[in-house]
GROMACS .gro file of C-alpha atoms in nm:
model
  183
    1MET     CA    1   3.332  -2.145 -18.155
    2ASN     CA    2   3.444  -2.444 -17.952
    3GLY     CA    3   3.765  -2.523 -18.128
    4PRO     CA    4   4.120  -2.534 -17.998
    5ASN     CA    5   4.167  -2.169 -18.099
    6ASP     CA    6   3.863  -2.047 -17.900
    7THR     CA    7   3.958  -1.726 -17.713
    8THR     CA    8   3.645  -1.685 -17.496
    9ALA     CA    9   3.793  -1.878 -17.201
   10PRO     CA   10   4.115  -1.774 -17.030
   11PRO     CA   11   4.418  -1.968 -17.147
   12GLY     CA   12   4.473  -2.300 -16.970
   13THR     CA   13   4.125  -2.333 -16.814
   14ARG     CA   14   3.951  -2.556 -17.067
   15PRO     CA   15   4.169  -2.865 -17.008
   16VAL     CA   16   4.131  -2.819 -16.628
   17CYS     CA   17   3.752  -2.801 -16.658
   18ARG     CA   18   3.745  -3.113 -16.874
   19ALA     CA   19   3.966  -3.305 -16.630
   20LEU     CA   20   3.757  -3.192 -16.334
   21GLY     CA   21   3.432  -3.283 -16.508
   22GLY     CA   22   3.570  -3.624 -16.603
   23GLY     CA   23   3.677  -3.693 -16.243
   24VAL     CA   24   3.335  -3.599 -16.106
   25LEU     CA   25   3.165  -3.821 -16.365
   26ALA     CA   26   3.391  -4.115 -16.276
   27ALA     CA   27   3.321  -4.069 -15.903
   28LEU     CA   28   2.945  -4.061 -15.963
   29LEU     CA   29   2.959  -4.376 -16.174
   30PHE     CA   30   3.164  -4.550 -15.903
   31ILE     CA   31   2.914  -4.455 -15.632
   32LEU     CA   32   2.605  -4.543 -15.833
   33THR     CA   33   2.733  -4.885 -15.942
   34GLY     CA   34   2.842  -5.184 -15.737
   35ALA     CA   35   3.040  -4.998 -15.470
   36SER     CA   36   2.733  -4.912 -15.264
   37ALA     CA   37   2.599  -5.267 -15.279
   38ALA     CA   38   2.934  -5.410 -15.171
   39LEU     CA   39   2.958  -5.178 -14.870
   40ALA     CA   40   2.600  -5.224 -14.746
   41HIS     CA   41   2.497  -5.482 -14.487
   42GLY     CA   42   2.170  -5.587 -14.334
   43THR     CA   43   2.049  -5.525 -13.982
   44ILE     CA   44   1.823  -5.719 -13.748
   45GLY     CA   45   1.625  -5.581 -13.456
   46ALA     CA   46   1.449  -5.770 -13.180
   47VAL     CA   47   1.272  -5.694 -12.854
   48VAL     CA   48   1.445  -5.878 -12.569
   49ASP     CA   49   1.253  -5.959 -12.253
   50ARG     CA   50   1.518  -5.907 -11.989
   51LYS     CA   51   1.530  -5.746 -11.647
   52THR     CA   52   1.684  -5.404 -11.665
   53SER     CA   53   1.786  -5.139 -11.419
   54CYS     CA   54   1.637  -4.798 -11.489
   55SER     CA   55   1.766  -4.497 -11.299
   56PHE     CA   56   1.607  -4.153 -11.270
   57PHE     CA   57   1.826  -3.844 -11.238
   58SER     CA   58   1.706  -3.491 -11.162
   59TYR     CA   59   1.833  -3.164 -11.021
   60ASP     CA   60   1.739  -3.075 -10.666
   61ASP     CA   61   1.458  -2.848 -10.790
   62GLY     CA   62   1.291  -3.152 -10.952
   63GLU     CA   63   1.388  -3.075 -11.313
   64PRO     CA   64   1.492  -3.397 -11.493
   65MET     CA   65   1.856  -3.423 -11.599
   66GLY     CA   66   1.767  -3.474 -11.964
   67TYR     CA   67   2.024  -3.577 -12.225
   68VAL     CA   68   2.319  -3.590 -11.981
   69LYS     CA   69   2.610  -3.833 -12.005
   70VAL     CA   70   2.580  -4.153 -11.802
   71SER     CA   71   2.850  -4.408 -11.724
   72VAL     CA   72   2.784  -4.752 -11.572
   73THR     CA   73   3.066  -4.928 -11.387
   74ALA     CA   74   3.040  -5.303 -11.325
   75PRO     CA   75   3.157  -5.469 -11.002
   76GLY     CA   76   3.535  -5.505 -10.990
   77LEU     CA   77   3.601  -5.312 -11.312
   78ASP     CA   78   3.766  -4.974 -11.361
   79GLN     CA   79   3.652  -4.929 -11.720
   80PRO     CA   80   3.289  -4.836 -11.790
   81PHE     CA   81   3.061  -5.130 -11.863
   82GLN     CA   82   2.829  -4.904 -12.062
   83SER     CA   83   2.799  -4.536 -12.139
   84GLY     CA   84   2.521  -4.334 -12.290
   85ALA     CA   85   2.279  -4.055 -12.208
   86THR     CA   86   1.953  -4.010 -12.023
   87ASP     CA   87   1.635  -3.949 -12.217
   88ARG     CA   88   1.453  -3.616 -12.198
   89HIS     CA   89   1.283  -3.733 -11.877
   90GLY     CA   90   1.616  -3.805 -11.701
   91ILE     CA   91   1.583  -4.185 -11.724
   92PHE     CA   92   1.866  -4.423 -11.816
   93CYS     CA   93   1.832  -4.802 -11.839
   94PHE     CA   94   2.092  -5.077 -11.863
   95SER     CA   95   2.090  -5.453 -11.843
   96PRO     CA   96   2.339  -5.590 -11.589
   97ASP     CA   97   2.503  -5.924 -11.664
   98GLN     CA   98   2.638  -6.011 -11.318
   99ALA     CA   99   2.555  -5.970 -10.951
  100GLY     CA  100   2.723  -5.718 -10.725
  101PRO     CA  101   2.747  -5.347 -10.657
  102TRP     CA  102   2.715  -5.138 -10.973
  103LEU     CA  103   2.770  -4.764 -10.998
  104VAL     CA  104   2.565  -4.544 -11.231
  105THR     CA  105   2.708  -4.192 -11.271
  106ALA     CA  106   2.522  -3.905 -11.439
  107ASN     CA  107   2.722  -3.594 -11.531
  108ASP     CA  108   2.584  -3.289 -11.715
  109GLY     CA  109   2.930  -3.145 -11.787
  110MET     CA  110   2.849  -2.820 -11.603
  111GLY     CA  111   2.944  -2.922 -11.251
  112HIS     CA  112   2.642  -3.136 -11.164
  113GLN     CA  113   2.718  -3.503 -11.104
  114HIS     CA  114   2.532  -3.776 -10.920
  115LYS     CA  115   2.665  -4.123 -10.839
  116LEU     CA  116   2.391  -4.379 -10.782
  117PRO     CA  117   2.491  -4.719 -10.638
  118VAL     CA  118   2.278  -5.009 -10.765
  119THR     CA  119   2.288  -5.357 -10.609
  120VAL     CA  120   2.226  -5.652 -10.839
  121SER     CA  121   2.154  -5.984 -10.667
  122ASP     CA  122   2.195  -6.321 -10.836
  123SER     CA  123   1.871  -6.515 -10.808
  124LYS     CA  124   2.008  -6.814 -11.003
  125ALA     CA  125   1.766  -6.721 -11.275
  126GLU     CA  126   1.834  -6.638 -11.635
  127SER     CA  127   1.832  -6.267 -11.548
  128PRO     CA  128   1.960  -6.116 -11.223
  129THR     CA  129   1.732  -5.921 -10.988
  130VAL     CA  130   1.801  -5.550 -10.964
  131THR     CA  131   1.734  -5.346 -10.650
  132ALA     CA  132   1.818  -4.982 -10.596
  133THR     CA  133   1.993  -4.873 -10.282
  134GLU     CA  134   1.789  -4.707 -10.014
  135GLY     CA  135   1.777  -4.331  -9.980
  136PRO     CA  136   1.571  -4.034 -10.086
  137LEU     CA  137   1.475  -4.007 -10.451
  138VAL     CA  138   1.586  -3.646 -10.477
  139THR     CA  139   1.844  -3.502 -10.241
  140GLY     CA  140   1.951  -3.142 -10.205
  141ARG     CA  141   1.876  -2.814 -10.036
  142ASP     CA  142   1.535  -2.654 -10.017
  143ARG     CA  143   1.448  -2.339 -10.212
  144THR     CA  144   1.478  -2.105  -9.910
  145SER     CA  145   1.840  -2.198  -9.843
  146GLN     CA  146   1.923  -2.150 -10.211
  147VAL     CA  147   1.770  -1.800 -10.211
  148LEU     CA  148   1.957  -1.707  -9.893
  149ALA     CA  149   2.283  -1.839 -10.037
  150GLY     CA  150   2.231  -1.635 -10.355
  151LEU     CA  151   2.159  -1.318 -10.157
  152GLY     CA  152   2.468  -1.380  -9.944
  153ILE     CA  153   2.683  -1.406 -10.256
  154ILE     CA  154   2.536  -1.086 -10.402
  155PHE     CA  155   2.586  -0.887 -10.079
  156GLY     CA  156   2.934  -1.031 -10.031
  157LEU     CA  157   3.047  -0.931 -10.381
  158THR     CA  158   2.893  -0.586 -10.338
  159GLY     CA  159   3.084  -0.542 -10.012
  160LEU     CA  160   3.412  -0.648 -10.173
  161PHE     CA  161   3.357  -0.404 -10.459
  162GLY     CA  162   3.283  -0.119 -10.212
  163TRP     CA  163   3.591  -0.202 -10.005
  164TYR     CA  164   3.807  -0.202 -10.320
  165ARG     CA  165   3.672   0.137 -10.430
  166ALA     CA  166   3.722   0.285 -10.084
  167SER     CA  167   4.080   0.157 -10.050
  168ARG     CA  168   4.203   0.322 -10.372
  169PRO     CA  169   4.390   0.651 -10.330
  170ALA     CA  170   4.174   0.955 -10.396
  171ARG     CA  171   4.252   1.164 -10.704
  172PRO     CA  172   4.241   1.540 -10.707
  173ALA     CA  173   3.929   1.692 -10.859
  174GLY     CA  174   3.945   1.730 -11.235
  175VAL     CA  175   4.219   1.467 -11.283
  176HIS     CA  176   4.099   1.158 -11.462
  177LYS     CA  177   4.276   0.840 -11.551
  178GLY     CA  178   4.444   0.883 -11.887
  179ALA     CA  179   4.395   1.261 -11.898
  180PRO     CA  180   4.692   1.462 -12.027
  181ARG     CA  181   4.888   1.654 -11.762
  182GLN     CA  182   4.915   2.030 -11.765
  183PRO     CA  183   5.272   2.167 -11.814
   0.00000   0.00000   0.00000
């Protein structure tokens, strides 16, 4: 039976279910009608032929710094002109709008950061000319120095651990930390 005296549902739940179902139905009708058309807007895309500055970032072992945060600072500004991320190949491009010294900073959030100065010269053309500053493409230490540094750290930590163990007072045989004492 589905009457008001139906005892199959716990008392007080049928009106709640009806109210909840009515609210869901009203929300669906609102979404499916004119609300979505009123909130939508069109988009336009175009390919712009403009000189851009593309920067390549990699770690010193040659691995590209893929998907890392990049910030571009324009000449004379403290706030970033543009921010984004490198692609999977470690490349980031931007289109400068004025001449002067620009700074492109890549930061992977794990302690690796590289600041790349870029000089943009005004050629009195519609788009400025971009030239990168001189210097090596990839800077850093060679693999041998990294291996030696790693071994030095390992041996240094091992020595510290041995010194710590040797400097602790010796315990009598049979007595362990946390063992109950004999009366």
